[in-house]
mmCIF file of C-alpha atoms in Angstrom:
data_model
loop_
_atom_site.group_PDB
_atom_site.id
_atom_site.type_symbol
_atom_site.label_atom_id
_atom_site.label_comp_id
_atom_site.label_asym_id
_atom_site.label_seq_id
_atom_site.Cartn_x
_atom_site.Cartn_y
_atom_site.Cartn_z
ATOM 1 C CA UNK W 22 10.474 -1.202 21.556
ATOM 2 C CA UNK W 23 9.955 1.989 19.574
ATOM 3 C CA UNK W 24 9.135 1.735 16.006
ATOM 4 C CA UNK W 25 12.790 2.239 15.198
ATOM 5 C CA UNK W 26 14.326 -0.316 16.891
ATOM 6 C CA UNK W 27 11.363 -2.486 15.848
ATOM 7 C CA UNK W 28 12.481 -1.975 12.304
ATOM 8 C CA UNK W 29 15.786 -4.238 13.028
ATOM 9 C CA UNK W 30 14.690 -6.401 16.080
ATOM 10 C CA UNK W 31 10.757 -6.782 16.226
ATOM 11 C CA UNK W 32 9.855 -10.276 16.480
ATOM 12 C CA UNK W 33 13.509 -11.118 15.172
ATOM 13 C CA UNK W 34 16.416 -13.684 16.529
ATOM 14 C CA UNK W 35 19.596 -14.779 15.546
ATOM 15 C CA UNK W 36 19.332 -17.643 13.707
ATOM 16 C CA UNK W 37 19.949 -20.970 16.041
ATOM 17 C CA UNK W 38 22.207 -23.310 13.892
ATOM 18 C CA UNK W 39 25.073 -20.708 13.297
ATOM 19 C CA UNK W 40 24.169 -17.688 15.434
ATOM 20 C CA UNK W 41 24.207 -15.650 11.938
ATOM 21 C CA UNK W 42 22.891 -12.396 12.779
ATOM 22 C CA UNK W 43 21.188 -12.049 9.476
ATOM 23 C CA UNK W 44 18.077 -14.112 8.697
ATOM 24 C CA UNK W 45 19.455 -16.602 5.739
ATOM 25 C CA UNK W 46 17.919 -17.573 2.572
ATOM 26 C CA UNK W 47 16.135 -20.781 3.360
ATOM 27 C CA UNK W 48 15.513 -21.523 -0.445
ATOM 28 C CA UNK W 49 14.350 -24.594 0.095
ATOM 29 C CA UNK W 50 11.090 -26.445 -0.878
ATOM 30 C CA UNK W 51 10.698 -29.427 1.457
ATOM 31 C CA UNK W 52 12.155 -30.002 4.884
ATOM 32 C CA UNK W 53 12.957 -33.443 6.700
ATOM 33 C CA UNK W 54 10.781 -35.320 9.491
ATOM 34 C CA UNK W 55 12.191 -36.851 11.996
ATOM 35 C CA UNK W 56 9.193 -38.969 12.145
ATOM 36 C CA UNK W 57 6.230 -39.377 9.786
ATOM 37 C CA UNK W 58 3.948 -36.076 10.574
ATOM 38 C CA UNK W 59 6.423 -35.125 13.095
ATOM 39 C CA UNK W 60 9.085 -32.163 11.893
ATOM 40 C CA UNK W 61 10.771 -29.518 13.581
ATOM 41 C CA UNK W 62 8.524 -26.809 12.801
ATOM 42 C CA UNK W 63 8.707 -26.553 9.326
ATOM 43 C CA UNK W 64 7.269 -29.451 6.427
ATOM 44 C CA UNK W 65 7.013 -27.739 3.244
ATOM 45 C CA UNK W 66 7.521 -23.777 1.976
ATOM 46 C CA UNK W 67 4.133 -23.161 0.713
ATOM 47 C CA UNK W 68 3.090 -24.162 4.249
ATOM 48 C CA UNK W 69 5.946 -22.107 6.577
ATOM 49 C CA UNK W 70 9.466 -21.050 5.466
ATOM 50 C CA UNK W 71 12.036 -19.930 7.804
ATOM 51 C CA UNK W 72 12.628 -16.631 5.896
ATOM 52 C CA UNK W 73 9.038 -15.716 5.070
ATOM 53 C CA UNK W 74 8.555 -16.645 9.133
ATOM 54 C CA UNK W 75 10.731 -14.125 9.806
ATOM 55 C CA UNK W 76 9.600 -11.504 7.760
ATOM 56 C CA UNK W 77 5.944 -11.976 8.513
ATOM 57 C CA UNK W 78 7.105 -11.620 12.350
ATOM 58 C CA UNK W 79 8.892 -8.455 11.736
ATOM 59 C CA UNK W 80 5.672 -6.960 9.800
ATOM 60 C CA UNK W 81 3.813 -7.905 12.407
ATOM 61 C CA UNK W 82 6.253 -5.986 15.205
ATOM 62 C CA UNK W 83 5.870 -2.993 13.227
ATOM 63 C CA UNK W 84 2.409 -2.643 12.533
ATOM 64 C CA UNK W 85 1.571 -3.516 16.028
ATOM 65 C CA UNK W 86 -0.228 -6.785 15.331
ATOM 66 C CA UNK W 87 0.031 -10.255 16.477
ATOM 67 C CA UNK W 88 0.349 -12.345 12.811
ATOM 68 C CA UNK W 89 1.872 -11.345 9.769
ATOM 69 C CA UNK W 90 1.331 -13.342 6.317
ATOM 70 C CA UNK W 91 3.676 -12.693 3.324
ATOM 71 C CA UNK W 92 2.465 -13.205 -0.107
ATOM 72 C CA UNK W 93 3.159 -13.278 -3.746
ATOM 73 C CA UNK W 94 2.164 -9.858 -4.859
ATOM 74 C CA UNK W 95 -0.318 -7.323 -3.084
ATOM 75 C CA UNK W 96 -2.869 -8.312 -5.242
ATOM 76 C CA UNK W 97 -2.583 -11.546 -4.225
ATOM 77 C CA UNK W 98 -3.205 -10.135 -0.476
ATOM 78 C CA UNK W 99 -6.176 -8.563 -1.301
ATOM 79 C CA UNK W 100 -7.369 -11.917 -3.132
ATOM 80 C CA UNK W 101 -7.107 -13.762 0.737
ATOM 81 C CA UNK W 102 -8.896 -11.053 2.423
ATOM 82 C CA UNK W 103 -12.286 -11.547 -0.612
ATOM 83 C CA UNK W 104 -11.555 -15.418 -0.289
ATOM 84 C CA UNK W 105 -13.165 -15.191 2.946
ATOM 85 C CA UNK W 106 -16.452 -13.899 2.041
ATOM 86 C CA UNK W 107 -19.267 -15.464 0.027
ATOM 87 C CA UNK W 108 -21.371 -14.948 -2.973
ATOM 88 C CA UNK W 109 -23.607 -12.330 -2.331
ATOM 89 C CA UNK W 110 -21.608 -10.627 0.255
ATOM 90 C CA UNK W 111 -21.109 -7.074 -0.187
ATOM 91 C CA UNK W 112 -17.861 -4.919 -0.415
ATOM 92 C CA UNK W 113 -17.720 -1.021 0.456
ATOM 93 C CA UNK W 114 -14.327 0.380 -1.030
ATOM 94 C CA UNK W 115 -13.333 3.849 -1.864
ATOM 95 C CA UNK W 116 -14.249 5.288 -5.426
ATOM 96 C CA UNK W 117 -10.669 6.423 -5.598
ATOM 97 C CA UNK W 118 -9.006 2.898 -6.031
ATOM 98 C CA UNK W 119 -5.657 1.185 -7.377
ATOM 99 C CA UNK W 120 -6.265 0.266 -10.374
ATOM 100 C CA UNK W 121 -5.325 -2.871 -9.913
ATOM 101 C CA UNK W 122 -7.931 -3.305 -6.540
ATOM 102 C CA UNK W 123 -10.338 -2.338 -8.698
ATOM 103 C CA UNK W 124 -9.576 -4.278 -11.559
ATOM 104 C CA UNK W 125 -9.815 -7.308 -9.241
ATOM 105 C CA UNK W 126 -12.638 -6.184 -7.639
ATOM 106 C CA UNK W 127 -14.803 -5.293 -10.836
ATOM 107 C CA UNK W 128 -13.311 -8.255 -13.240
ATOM 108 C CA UNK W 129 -12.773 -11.162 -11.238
ATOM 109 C CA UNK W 130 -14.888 -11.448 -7.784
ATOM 110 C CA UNK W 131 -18.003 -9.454 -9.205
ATOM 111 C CA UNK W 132 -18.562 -12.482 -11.831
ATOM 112 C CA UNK W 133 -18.707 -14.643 -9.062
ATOM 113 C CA UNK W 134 -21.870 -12.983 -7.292
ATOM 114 C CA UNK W 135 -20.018 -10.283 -5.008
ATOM 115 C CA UNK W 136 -21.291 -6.778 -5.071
ATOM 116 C CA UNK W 137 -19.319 -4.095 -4.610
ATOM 117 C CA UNK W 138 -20.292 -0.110 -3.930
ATOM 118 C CA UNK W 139 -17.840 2.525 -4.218
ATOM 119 C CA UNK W 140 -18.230 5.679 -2.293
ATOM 120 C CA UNK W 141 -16.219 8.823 -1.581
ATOM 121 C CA UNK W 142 -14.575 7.909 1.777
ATOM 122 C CA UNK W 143 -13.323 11.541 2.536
ATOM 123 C CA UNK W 144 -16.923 11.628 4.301
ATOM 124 C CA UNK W 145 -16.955 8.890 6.753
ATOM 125 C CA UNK W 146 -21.035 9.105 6.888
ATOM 126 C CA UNK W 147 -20.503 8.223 3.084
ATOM 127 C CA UNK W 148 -19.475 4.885 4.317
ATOM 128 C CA UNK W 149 -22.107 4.504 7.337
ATOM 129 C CA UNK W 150 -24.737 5.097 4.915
ATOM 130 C CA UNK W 151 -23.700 2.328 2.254
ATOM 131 C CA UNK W 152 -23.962 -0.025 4.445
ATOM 132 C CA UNK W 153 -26.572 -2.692 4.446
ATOM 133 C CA UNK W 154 -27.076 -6.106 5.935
ATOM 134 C CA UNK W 155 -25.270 -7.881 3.145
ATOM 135 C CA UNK W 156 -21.910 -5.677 3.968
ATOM 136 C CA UNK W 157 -19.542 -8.000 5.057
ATOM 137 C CA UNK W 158 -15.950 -5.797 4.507
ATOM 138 C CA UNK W 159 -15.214 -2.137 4.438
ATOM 139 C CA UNK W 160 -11.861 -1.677 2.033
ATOM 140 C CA UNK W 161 -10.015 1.417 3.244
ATOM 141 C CA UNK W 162 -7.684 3.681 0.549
ATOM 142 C CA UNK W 163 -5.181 6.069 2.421
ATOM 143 C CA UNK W 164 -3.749 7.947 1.139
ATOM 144 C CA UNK W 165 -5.599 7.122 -2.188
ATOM 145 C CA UNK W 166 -3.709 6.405 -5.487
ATOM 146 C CA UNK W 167 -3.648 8.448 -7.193
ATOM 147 C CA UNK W 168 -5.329 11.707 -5.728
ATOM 148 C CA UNK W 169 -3.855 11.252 -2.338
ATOM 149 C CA UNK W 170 -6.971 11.627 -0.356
ATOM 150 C CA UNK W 171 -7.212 10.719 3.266
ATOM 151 C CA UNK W 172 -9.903 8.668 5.185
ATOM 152 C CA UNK W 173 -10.674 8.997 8.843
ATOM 153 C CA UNK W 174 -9.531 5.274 9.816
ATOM 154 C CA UNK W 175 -10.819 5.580 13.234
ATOM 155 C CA UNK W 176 -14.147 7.214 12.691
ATOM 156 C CA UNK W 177 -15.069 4.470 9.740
ATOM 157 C CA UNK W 178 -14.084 1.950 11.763
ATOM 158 C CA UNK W 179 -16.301 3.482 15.169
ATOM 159 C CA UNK W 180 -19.367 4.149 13.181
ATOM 160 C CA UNK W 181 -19.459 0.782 11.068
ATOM 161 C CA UNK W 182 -18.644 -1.137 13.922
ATOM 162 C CA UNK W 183 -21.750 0.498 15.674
ATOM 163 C CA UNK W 184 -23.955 -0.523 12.970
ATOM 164 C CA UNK W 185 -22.417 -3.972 12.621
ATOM 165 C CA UNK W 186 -19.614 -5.268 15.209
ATOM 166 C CA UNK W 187 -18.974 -8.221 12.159
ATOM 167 C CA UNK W 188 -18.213 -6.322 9.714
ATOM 168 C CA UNK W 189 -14.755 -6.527 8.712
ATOM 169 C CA UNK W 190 -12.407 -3.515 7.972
ATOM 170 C CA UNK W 191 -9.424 -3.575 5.659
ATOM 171 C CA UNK W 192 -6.575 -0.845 4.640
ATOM 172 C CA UNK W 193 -4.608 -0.566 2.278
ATOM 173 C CA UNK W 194 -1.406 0.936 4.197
ATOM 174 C CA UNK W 195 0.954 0.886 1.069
ATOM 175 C CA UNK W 196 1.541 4.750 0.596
ATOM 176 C CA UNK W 197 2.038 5.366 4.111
ATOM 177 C CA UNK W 198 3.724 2.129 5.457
ATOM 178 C CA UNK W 199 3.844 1.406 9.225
ATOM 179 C CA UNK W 200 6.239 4.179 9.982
ATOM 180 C CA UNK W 201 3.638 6.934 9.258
ATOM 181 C CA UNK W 202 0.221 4.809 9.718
ATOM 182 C CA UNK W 203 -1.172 2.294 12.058
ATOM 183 C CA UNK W 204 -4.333 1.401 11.261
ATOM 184 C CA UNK W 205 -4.532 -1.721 13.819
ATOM 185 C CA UNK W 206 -4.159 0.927 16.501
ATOM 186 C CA UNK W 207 -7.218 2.744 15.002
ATOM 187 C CA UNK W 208 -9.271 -0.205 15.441
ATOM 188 C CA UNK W 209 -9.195 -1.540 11.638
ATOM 189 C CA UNK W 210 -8.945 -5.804 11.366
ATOM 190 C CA UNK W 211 -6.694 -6.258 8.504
ATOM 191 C CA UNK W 212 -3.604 -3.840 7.225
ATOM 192 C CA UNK W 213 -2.740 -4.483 3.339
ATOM 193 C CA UNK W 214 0.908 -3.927 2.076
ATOM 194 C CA UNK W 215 2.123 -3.717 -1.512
ATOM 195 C CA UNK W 216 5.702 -4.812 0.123
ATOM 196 C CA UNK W 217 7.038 -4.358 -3.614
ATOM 197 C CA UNK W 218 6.822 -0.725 -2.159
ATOM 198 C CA UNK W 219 7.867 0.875 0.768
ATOM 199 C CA UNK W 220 8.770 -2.043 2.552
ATOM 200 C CA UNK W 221 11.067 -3.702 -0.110
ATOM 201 C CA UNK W 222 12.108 0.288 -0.822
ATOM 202 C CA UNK W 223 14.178 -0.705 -3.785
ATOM 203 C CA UNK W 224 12.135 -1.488 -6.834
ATOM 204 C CA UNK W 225 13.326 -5.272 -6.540
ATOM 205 C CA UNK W 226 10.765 -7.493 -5.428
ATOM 206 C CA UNK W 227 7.175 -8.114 -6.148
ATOM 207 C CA UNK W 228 5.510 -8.765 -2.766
ATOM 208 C CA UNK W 229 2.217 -8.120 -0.898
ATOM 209 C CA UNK W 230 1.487 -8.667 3.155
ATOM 210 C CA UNK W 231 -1.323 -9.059 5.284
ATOM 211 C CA UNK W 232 -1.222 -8.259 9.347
ATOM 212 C CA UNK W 233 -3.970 -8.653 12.037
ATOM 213 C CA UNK W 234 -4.272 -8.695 15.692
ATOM 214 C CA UNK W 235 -6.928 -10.951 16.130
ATOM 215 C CA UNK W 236 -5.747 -15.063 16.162
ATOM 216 C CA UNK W 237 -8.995 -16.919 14.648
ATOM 217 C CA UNK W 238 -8.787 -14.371 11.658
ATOM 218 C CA UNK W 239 -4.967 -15.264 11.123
ATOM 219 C CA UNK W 240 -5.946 -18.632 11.464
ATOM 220 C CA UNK W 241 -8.642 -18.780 8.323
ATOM 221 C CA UNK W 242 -5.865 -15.977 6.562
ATOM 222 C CA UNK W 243 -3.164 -18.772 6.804
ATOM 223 C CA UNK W 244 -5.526 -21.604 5.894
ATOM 224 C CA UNK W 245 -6.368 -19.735 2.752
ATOM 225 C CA UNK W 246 -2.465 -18.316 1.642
ATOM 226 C CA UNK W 247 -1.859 -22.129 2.498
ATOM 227 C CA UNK W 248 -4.271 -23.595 0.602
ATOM 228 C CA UNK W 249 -4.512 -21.121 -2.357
ATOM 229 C CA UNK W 250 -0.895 -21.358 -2.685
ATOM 230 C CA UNK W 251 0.440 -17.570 -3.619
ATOM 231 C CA UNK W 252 3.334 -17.275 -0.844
ATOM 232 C CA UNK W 253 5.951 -15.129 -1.075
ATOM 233 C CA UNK W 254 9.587 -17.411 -1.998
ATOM 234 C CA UNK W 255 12.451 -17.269 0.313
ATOM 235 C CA UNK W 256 14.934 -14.747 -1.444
ATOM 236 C CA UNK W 257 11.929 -12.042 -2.079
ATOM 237 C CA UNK W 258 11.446 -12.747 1.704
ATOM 238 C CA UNK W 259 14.771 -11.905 2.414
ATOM 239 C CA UNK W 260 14.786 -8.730 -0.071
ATOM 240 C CA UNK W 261 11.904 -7.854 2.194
ATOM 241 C CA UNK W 262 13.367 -8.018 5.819
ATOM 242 C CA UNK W 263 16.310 -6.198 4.354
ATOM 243 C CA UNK W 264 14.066 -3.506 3.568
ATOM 244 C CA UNK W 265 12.645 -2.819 6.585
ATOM 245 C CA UNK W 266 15.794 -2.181 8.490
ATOM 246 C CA UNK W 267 16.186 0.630 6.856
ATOM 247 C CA UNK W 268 12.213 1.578 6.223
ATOM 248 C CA UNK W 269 12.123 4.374 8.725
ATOM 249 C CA UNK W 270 15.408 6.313 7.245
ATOM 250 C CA UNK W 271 14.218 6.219 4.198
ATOM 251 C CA UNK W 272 10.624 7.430 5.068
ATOM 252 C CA UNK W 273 12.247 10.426 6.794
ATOM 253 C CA UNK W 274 13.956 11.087 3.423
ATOM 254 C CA UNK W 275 10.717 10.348 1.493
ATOM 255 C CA UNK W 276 8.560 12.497 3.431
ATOM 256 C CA UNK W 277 11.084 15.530 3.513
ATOM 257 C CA UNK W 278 11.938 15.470 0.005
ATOM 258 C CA UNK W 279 7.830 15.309 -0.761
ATOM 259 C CA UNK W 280 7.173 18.354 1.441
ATOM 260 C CA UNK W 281 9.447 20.528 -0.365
ATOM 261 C CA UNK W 282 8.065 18.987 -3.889
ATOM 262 C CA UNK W 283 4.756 19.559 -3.100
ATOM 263 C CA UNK W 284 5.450 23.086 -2.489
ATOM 264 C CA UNK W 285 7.533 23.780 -5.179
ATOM 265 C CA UNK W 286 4.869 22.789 -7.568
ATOM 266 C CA UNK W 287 2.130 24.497 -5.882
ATOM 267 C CA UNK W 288 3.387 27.838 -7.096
ATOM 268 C CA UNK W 289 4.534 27.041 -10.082
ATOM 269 C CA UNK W 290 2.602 28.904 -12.933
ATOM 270 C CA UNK W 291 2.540 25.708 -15.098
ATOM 271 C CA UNK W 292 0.573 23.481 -12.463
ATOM 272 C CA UNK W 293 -3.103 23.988 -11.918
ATOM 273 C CA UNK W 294 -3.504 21.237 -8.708
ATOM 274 C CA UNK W 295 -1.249 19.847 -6.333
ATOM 275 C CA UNK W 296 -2.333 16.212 -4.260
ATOM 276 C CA UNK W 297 -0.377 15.944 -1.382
ATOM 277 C CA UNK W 298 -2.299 15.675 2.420
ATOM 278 C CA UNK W 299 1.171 17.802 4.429
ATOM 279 C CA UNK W 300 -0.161 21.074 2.040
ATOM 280 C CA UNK W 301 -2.856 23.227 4.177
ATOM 281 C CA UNK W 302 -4.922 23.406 1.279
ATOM 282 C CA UNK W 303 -5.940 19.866 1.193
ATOM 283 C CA UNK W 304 -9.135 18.966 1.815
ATOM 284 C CA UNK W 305 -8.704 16.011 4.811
ATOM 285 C CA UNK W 306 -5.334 17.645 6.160
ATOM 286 C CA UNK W 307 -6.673 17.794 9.503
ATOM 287 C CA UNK W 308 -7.359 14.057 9.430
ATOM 288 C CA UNK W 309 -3.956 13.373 7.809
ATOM 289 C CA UNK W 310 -2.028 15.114 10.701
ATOM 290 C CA UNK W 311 -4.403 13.217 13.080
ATOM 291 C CA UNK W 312 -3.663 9.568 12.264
ATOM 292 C CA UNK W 313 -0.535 10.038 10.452
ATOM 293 C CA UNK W 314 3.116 11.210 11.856
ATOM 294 C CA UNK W 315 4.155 12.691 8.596
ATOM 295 C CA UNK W 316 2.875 13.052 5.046
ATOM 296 C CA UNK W 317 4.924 10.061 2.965
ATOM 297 C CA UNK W 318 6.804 10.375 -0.310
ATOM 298 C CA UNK W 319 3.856 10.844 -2.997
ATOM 299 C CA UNK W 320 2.824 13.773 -4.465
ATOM 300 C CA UNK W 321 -0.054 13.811 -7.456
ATOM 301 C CA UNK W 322 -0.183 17.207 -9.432
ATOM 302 C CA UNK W 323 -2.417 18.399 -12.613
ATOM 303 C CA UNK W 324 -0.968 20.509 -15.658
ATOM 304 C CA UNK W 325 -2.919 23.589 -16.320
ATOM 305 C CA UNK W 326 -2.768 22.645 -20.131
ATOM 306 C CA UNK W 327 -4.861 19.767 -19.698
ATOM 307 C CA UNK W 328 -4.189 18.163 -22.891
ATOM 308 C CA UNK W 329 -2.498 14.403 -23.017
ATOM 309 C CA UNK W 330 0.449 15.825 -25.348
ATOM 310 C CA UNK W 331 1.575 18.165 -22.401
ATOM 311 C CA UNK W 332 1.689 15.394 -20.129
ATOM 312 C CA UNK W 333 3.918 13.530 -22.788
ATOM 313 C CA UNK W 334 5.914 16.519 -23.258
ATOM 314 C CA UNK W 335 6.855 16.725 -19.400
ATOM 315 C CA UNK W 336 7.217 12.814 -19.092
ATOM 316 C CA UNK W 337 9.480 12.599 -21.741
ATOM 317 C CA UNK W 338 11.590 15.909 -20.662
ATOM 318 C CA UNK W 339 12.897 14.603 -17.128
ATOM 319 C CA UNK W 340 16.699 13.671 -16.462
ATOM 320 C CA UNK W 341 16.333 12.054 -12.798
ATOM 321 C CA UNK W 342 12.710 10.840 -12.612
ATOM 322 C CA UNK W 343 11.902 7.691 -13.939
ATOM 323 C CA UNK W 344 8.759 7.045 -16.429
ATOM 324 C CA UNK W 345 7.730 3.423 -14.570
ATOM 325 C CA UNK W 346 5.054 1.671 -13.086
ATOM 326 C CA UNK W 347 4.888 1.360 -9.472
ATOM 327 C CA UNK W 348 6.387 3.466 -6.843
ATOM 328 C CA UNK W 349 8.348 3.625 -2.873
ATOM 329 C CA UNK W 350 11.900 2.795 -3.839
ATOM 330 C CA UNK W 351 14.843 4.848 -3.648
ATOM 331 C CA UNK W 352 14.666 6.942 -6.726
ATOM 332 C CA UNK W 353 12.099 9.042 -8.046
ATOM 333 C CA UNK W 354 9.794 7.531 -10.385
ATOM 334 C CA UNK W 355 6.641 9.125 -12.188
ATOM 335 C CA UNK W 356 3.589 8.120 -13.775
ATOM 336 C CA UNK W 357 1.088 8.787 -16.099
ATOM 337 C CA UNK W 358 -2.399 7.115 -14.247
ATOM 338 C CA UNK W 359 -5.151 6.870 -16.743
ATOM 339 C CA UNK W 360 -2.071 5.057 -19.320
ATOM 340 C CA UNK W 361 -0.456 2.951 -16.499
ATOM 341 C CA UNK W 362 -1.810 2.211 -13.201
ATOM 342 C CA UNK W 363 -5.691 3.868 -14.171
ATOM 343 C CA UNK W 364 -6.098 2.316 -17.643
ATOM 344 C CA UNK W 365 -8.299 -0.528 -16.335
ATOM 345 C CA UNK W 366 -10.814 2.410 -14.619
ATOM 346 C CA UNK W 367 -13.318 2.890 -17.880
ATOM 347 C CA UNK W 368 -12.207 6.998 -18.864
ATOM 348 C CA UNK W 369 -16.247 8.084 -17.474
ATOM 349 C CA UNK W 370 -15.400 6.650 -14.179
ATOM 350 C CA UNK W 371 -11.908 8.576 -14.044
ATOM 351 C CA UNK W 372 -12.616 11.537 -15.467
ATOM 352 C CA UNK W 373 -15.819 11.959 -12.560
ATOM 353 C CA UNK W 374 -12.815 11.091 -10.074
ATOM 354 C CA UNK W 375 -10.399 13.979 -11.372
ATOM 355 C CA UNK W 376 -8.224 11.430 -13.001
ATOM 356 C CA UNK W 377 -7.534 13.470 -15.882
ATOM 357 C CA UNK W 378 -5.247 13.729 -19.197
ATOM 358 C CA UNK W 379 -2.849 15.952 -17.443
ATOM 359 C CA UNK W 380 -2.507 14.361 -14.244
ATOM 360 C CA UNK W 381 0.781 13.037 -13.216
ATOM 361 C CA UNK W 382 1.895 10.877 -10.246
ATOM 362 C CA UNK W 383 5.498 11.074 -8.431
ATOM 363 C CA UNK W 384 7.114 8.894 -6.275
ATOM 364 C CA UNK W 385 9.851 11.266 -4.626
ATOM 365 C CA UNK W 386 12.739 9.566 -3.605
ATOM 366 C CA UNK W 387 15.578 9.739 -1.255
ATOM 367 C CA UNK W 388 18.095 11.693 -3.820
ATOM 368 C CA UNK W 389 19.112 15.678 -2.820
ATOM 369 C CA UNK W 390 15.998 17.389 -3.279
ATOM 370 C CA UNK W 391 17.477 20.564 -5.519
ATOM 371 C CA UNK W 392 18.341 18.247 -8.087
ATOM 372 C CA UNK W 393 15.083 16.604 -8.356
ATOM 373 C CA UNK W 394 13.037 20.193 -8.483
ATOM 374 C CA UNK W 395 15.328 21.124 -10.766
ATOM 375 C CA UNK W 396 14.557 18.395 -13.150
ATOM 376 C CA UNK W 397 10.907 18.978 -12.232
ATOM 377 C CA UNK W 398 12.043 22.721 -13.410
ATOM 378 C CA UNK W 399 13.291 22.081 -16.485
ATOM 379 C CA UNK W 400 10.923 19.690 -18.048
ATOM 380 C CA UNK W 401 7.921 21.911 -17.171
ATOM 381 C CA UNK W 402 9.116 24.820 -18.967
ATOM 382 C CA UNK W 403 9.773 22.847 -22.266
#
């Protein structure tokens, strides 16, 4: 199938009792044996649910892997993938994180003897030369959040692989979602979603995914989600699959609508940067165009007054965007990094990242695209 028709039919069927065409809403915690240990394929919903079953099939289908695992949030992804590793094992991640990654990362799994370097991951040798013989995962950013830059998937994953076939690479595929990005096909182990995203496309879920080719890695995934307990429930499930039908419109939308933002605010006298990897001027665009078939729907841009009360003044001016955390659904949201999604980054570490007073982060989404520059217009000449 093409990724399209993937979208509505990977790894789907009609469901067997009725023949309904849309996957119900199993929401249901326990299911009955026929015998004692012997069921028909489902026991209990942390284990397996039919919904989350067939949403974990469908993620799989469209990022070209063999296993799909659904999960509470995308944090709670992220907390399977460190689950497998050890005390003393060693984590190479990008210095230009989610906040939240990082938070996890620096907080919670450092305490408990795992070290973690962060290096600039727009230079793949960056990442070759971290590595030592207590590396154990590479954690892949791109695009980043919030600067939007891009890392060469493939040529991490060649060079690291050289140096150690067992070390494990992980990305984070939330801004660009299977429709632009693949990283299975560039040779990565594990793809990351934030499903509350993209994938769910309507700012109505919580949800993260996991989805890998190889079985014996699903396997100790699974074991872990099973035994750790943070699934994703039946009717976010469902919220889920629903999004994906229509994940590839949408994108189109997202991606067109970002283009034209991106440019619009890279000549506008009031705005000093523009993030966004489809602009020329971008320093990895080359890669971007490379791996990716388009440039998704986020676009990062820095006031030239760099003062906090400008960015206030814009955030508080706008008609159609949306001051709110997170991003990826229909309508266009904006943010405000180091006092929302940054805040957890200590200001030292930001402000040597370019994560700055007057940096702002959109989510552009699928609504006519003269309206929303319009409002971007208006607010920045207040």
């Amino acid at each position: 199938m093409k990724f399209n028709t993937k979208t509505i039919h990977g790894g789907q069927k009609h469901e067997e009792a009725t023949g309904s065409v849309s996957t119900p809403i199993f929401q249901t915690s326990t299911f009955a044996q026929t015998q004692p240990g012997i069921n028909r394929g489902y026991e209990y919903s942390r284990i397996s649910n039919p919904t989350r079953k067939a949403l974990e099939n469908s993620l799989a289908a469209i990022e070209n892997g063999t296993h799909g695992l659904a999960f509470a949030s995308g944090l709670a992804a992220i907390d399977c993938v460190l689950r497998m590793l050890n005390p003393g094992d060693e984590v190479i991640a990008g210095n230009d994180l989610y906040g939240g990654t990082y938070r996890m990362f620096t907080k919670l799994f450092q305490k408990y003897g795992f070290k973690f370097r962060f290096v600039d991951m727009q230079d793949a040798t960056n990442v070759t030369n971290a590595i030592s013989d207590a590396t154990k995962l590479i954690w892949i950013e791109t695009p980043t959040n919030p600067l939007l830059k891009i890392a060469d998937i493939e040529k991490i994953v060649t060079t690291a692989k050289a140096k150690n076939p067992n070390i494990l690479v992980g990305v984070d595929n939330t801004f660009a979602t299977p429709y632009l990005q693949r990283p299975l096909d560039l040779g990565a182990d594990i793809v990351m979603h934030s499903a509350t995203k993209y994938i769910g496309g309507h700012s109505d879920l919580i949800m993260g995914a996991l989805v890998v080719k190889d079985a014996q890695l699903a396997k100790e995934l699974h074991f872990i989600q099973y035994a750790a307990g943070a699934v994703a429930g039946p009717m976010d499930s469902f919220l889920a699959l629903r999004g994906i039908k229509t994940l590839h419109l949408r994108m189109q939308r997202h991606s067109e609508n970002s283009k034209a933002v991106a440019s619009f605010l890279n000549e506008h006298p009031k705005v000093s940067a523009v993030f966004y990897p489809g602009l020329e001027s971008h320093s990895n665009h080359e890669i971007a165009k490379k791996q990716m078939n388009d440039f998704g729907g986020m676009v990062s841009f820095r006031l030239k007054d760099a003062s906090i009360e400008a960015a206030h003044t814009f955030l508080k001016n706008t008609k159609i965007f949306t001051l709110a955390e997170s991003l990826g659904g229909v309508e266009s949201l904006m943010s405000h990094p180091i006092t929302m999604s940054h805040a957890s980054i200590p200001e030292e570490e930001r402000l040597e990242l370019g994560i700055t007073n007057s940096l702002i982060r959109l989510s552009i989404g699928v609504e006519d695209v003269e309206d929303l520059m319009k409002d971007l217009e208006q607010a920045l000449t207040k």
